PDB file of C-alpha atoms in Angstrom:
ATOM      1  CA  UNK A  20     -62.198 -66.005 115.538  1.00  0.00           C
ATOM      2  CA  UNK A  21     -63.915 -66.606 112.305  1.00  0.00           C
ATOM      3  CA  UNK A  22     -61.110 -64.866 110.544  1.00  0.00           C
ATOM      4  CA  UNK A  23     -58.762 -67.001 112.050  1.00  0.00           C
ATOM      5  CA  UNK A  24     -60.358 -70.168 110.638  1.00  0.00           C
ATOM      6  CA  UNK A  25     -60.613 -69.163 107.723  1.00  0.00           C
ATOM      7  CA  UNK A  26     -57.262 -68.212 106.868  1.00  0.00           C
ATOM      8  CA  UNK A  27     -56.380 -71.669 108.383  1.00  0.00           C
ATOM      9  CA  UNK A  28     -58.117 -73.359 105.801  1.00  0.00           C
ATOM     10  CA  UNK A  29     -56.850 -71.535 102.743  1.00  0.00           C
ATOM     11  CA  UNK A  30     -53.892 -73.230 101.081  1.00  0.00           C
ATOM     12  CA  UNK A  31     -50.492 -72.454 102.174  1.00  0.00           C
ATOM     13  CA  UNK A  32     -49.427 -71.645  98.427  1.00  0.00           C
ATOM     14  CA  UNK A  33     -52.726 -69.263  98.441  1.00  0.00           C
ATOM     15  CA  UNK A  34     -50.992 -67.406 102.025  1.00  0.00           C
ATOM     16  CA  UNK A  35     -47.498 -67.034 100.669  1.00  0.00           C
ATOM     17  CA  UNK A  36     -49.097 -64.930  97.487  1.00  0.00           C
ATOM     18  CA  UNK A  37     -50.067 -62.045  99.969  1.00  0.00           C
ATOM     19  CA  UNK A  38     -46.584 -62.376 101.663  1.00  0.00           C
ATOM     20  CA  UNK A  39     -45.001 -62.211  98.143  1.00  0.00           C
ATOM     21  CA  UNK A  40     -47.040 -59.045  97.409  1.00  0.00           C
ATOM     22  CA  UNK A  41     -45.908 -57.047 100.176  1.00  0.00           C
ATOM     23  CA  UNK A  42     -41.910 -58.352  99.271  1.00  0.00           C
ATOM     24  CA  UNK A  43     -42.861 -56.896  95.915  1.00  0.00           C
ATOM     25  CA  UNK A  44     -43.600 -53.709  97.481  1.00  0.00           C
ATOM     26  CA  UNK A  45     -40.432 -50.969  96.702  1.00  0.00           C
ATOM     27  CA  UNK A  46     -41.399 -48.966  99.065  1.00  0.00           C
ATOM     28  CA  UNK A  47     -41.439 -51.389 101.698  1.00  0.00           C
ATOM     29  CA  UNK A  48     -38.114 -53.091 100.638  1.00  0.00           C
ATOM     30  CA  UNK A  49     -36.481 -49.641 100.662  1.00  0.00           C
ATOM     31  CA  UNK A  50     -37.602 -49.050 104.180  1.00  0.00           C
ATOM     32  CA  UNK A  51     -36.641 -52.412 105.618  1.00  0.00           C
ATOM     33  CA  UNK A  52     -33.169 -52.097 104.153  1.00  0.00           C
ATOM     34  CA  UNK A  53     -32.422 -48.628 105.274  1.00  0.00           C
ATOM     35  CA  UNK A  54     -33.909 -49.789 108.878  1.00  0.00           C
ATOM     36  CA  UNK A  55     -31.396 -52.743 108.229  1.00  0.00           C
ATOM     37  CA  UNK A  56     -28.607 -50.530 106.904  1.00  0.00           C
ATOM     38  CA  UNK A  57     -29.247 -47.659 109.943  1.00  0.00           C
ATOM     39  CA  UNK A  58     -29.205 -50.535 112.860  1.00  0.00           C
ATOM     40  CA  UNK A  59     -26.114 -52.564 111.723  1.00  0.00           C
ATOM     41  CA  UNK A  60     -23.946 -51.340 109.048  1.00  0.00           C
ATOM     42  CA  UNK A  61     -23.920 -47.857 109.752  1.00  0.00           C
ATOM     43  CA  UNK A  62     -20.922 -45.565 111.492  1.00  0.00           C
ATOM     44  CA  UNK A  63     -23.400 -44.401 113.789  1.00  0.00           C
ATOM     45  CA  UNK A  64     -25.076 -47.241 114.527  1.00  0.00           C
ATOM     46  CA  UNK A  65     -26.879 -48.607 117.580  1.00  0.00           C
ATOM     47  CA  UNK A  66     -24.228 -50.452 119.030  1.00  0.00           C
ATOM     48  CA  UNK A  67     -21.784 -47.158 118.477  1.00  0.00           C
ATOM     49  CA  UNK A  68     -23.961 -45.045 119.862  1.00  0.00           C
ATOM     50  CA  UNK A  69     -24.635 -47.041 122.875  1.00  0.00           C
ATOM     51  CA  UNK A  70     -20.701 -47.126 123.819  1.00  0.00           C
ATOM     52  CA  UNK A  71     -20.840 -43.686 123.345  1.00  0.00           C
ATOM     53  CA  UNK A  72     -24.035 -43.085 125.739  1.00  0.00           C
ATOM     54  CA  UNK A  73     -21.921 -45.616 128.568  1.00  0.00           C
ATOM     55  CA  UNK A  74     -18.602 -43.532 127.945  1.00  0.00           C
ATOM     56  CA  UNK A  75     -20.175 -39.993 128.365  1.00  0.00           C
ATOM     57  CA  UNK A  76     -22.093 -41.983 131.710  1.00  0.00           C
ATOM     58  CA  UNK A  77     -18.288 -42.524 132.484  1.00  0.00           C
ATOM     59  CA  UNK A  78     -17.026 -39.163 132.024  1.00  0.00           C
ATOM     60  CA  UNK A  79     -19.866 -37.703 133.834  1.00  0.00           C
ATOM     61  CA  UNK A  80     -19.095 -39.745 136.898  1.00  0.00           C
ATOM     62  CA  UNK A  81     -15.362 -39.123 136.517  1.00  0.00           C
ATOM     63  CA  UNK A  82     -16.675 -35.316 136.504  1.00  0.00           C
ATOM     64  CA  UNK A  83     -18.462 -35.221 139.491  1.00  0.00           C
ATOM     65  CA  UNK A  84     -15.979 -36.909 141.366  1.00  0.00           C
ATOM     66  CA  UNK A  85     -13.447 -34.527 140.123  1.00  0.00           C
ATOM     67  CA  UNK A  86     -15.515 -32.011 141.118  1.00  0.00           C
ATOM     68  CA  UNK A  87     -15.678 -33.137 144.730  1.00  0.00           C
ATOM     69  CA  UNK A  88     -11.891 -33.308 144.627  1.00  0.00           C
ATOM     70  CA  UNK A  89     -11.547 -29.912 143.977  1.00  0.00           C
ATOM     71  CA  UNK A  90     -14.023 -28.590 146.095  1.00  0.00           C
ATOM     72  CA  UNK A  91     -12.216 -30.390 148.732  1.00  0.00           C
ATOM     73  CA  UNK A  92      -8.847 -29.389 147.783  1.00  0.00           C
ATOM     74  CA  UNK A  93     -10.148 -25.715 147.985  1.00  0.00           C
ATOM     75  CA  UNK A  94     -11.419 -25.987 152.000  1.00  0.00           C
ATOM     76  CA  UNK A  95      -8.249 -27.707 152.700  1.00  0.00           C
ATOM     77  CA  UNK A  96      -6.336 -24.703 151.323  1.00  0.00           C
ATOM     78  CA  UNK A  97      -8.781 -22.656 152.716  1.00  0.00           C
ATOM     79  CA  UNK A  98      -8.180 -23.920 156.232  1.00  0.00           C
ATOM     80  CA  UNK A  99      -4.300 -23.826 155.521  1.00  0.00           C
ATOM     81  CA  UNK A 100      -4.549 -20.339 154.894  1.00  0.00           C
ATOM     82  CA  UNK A 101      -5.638 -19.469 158.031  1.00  0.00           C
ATOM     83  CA  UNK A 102      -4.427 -21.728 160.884  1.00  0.00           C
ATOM     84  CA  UNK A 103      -1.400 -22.349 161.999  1.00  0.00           C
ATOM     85  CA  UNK A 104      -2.253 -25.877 163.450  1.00  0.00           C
ATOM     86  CA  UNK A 105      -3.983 -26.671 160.797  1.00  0.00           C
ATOM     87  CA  UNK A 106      -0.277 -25.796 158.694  1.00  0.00           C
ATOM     88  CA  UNK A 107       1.689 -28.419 160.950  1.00  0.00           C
ATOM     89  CA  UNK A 108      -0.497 -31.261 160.957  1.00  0.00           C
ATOM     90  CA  UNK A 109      -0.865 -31.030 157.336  1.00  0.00           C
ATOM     91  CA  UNK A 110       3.087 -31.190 157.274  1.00  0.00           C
ATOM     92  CA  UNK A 111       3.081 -33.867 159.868  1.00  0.00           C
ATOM     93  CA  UNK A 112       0.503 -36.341 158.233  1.00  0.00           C
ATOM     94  CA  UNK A 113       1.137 -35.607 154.631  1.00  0.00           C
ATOM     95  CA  UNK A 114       5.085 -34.684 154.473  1.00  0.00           C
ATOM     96  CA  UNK A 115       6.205 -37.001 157.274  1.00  0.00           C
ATOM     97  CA  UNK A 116       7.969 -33.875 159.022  1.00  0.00           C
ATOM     98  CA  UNK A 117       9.052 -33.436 162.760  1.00  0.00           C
ATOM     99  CA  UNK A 118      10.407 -31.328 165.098  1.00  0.00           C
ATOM    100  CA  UNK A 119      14.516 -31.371 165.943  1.00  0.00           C
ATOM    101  CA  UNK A 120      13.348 -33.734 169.531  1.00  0.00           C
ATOM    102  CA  UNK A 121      10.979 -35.823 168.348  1.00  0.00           C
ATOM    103  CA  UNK A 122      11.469 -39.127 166.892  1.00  0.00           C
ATOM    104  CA  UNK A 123       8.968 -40.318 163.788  1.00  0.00           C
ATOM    105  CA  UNK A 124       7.871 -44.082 163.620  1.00  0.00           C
ATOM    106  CA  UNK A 125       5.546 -44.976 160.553  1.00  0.00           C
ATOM    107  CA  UNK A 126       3.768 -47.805 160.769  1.00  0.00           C
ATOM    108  CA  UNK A 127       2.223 -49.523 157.583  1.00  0.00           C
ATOM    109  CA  UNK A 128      -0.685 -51.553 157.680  1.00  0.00           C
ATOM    110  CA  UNK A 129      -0.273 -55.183 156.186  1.00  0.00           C
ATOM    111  CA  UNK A 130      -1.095 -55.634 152.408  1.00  0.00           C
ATOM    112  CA  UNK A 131      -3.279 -58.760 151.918  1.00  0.00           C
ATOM    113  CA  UNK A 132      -3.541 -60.523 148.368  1.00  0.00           C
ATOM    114  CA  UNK A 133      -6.995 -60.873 147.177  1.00  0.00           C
TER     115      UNK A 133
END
């Protein structure tokens, strides 16, 4: 506390002259301006790097859900490989096919504009 008050009642000129001391400081200077140069000015820069930290967040998830994709795709081939049901309700639901009696309907659901 008795630090504080003192430095209150120096002049202001007299607590500008330690300010200007540590401005006159190269080593200092040289620091702040490469911590200047390396935030802002910089091609790999904060801002870069943190749209390249959200993009690989991006291609992870797009990975992972690939991933699933394929996993499924493999029990579904899987499953076609051995059943014969399993072969003609694939055709039925995916291809729209039907047997020579039978007549196919296909009903849409309604598209709504959001």
């Amino acid at each position: 506390m008795e630090n504080t008050t003192q430095q209150n009642s120096l002049p202001k000129s007299f607590r500008w002259k330690g300010l200007g001391k540590l401005f006159k400081n190269k080593y200092l200077l040289a620091g702040l301006f490469f911590l200047v140069w390396m935030l802002f000015f910089d091609p790999k820069d904060v801002g870069a790097e943190l749209q390249k930290w959200g993009k690989y967040r991006e291609l992870q998830a797009s990975e992972a859900h690939l991933v699933k994709k394929i996993s499924e795709t493999r029990s579904e081939l899987k499953e076609l490989k051995n059943n014969a049901q399993t072969i003609e309700k694939y055709a039925r639901e995916k291809y729209l096919m039907k047997k020579d009696n039978e007549d196919l309907f296909v009903v849409e659901a309604p598209k709504t504009n959001n």
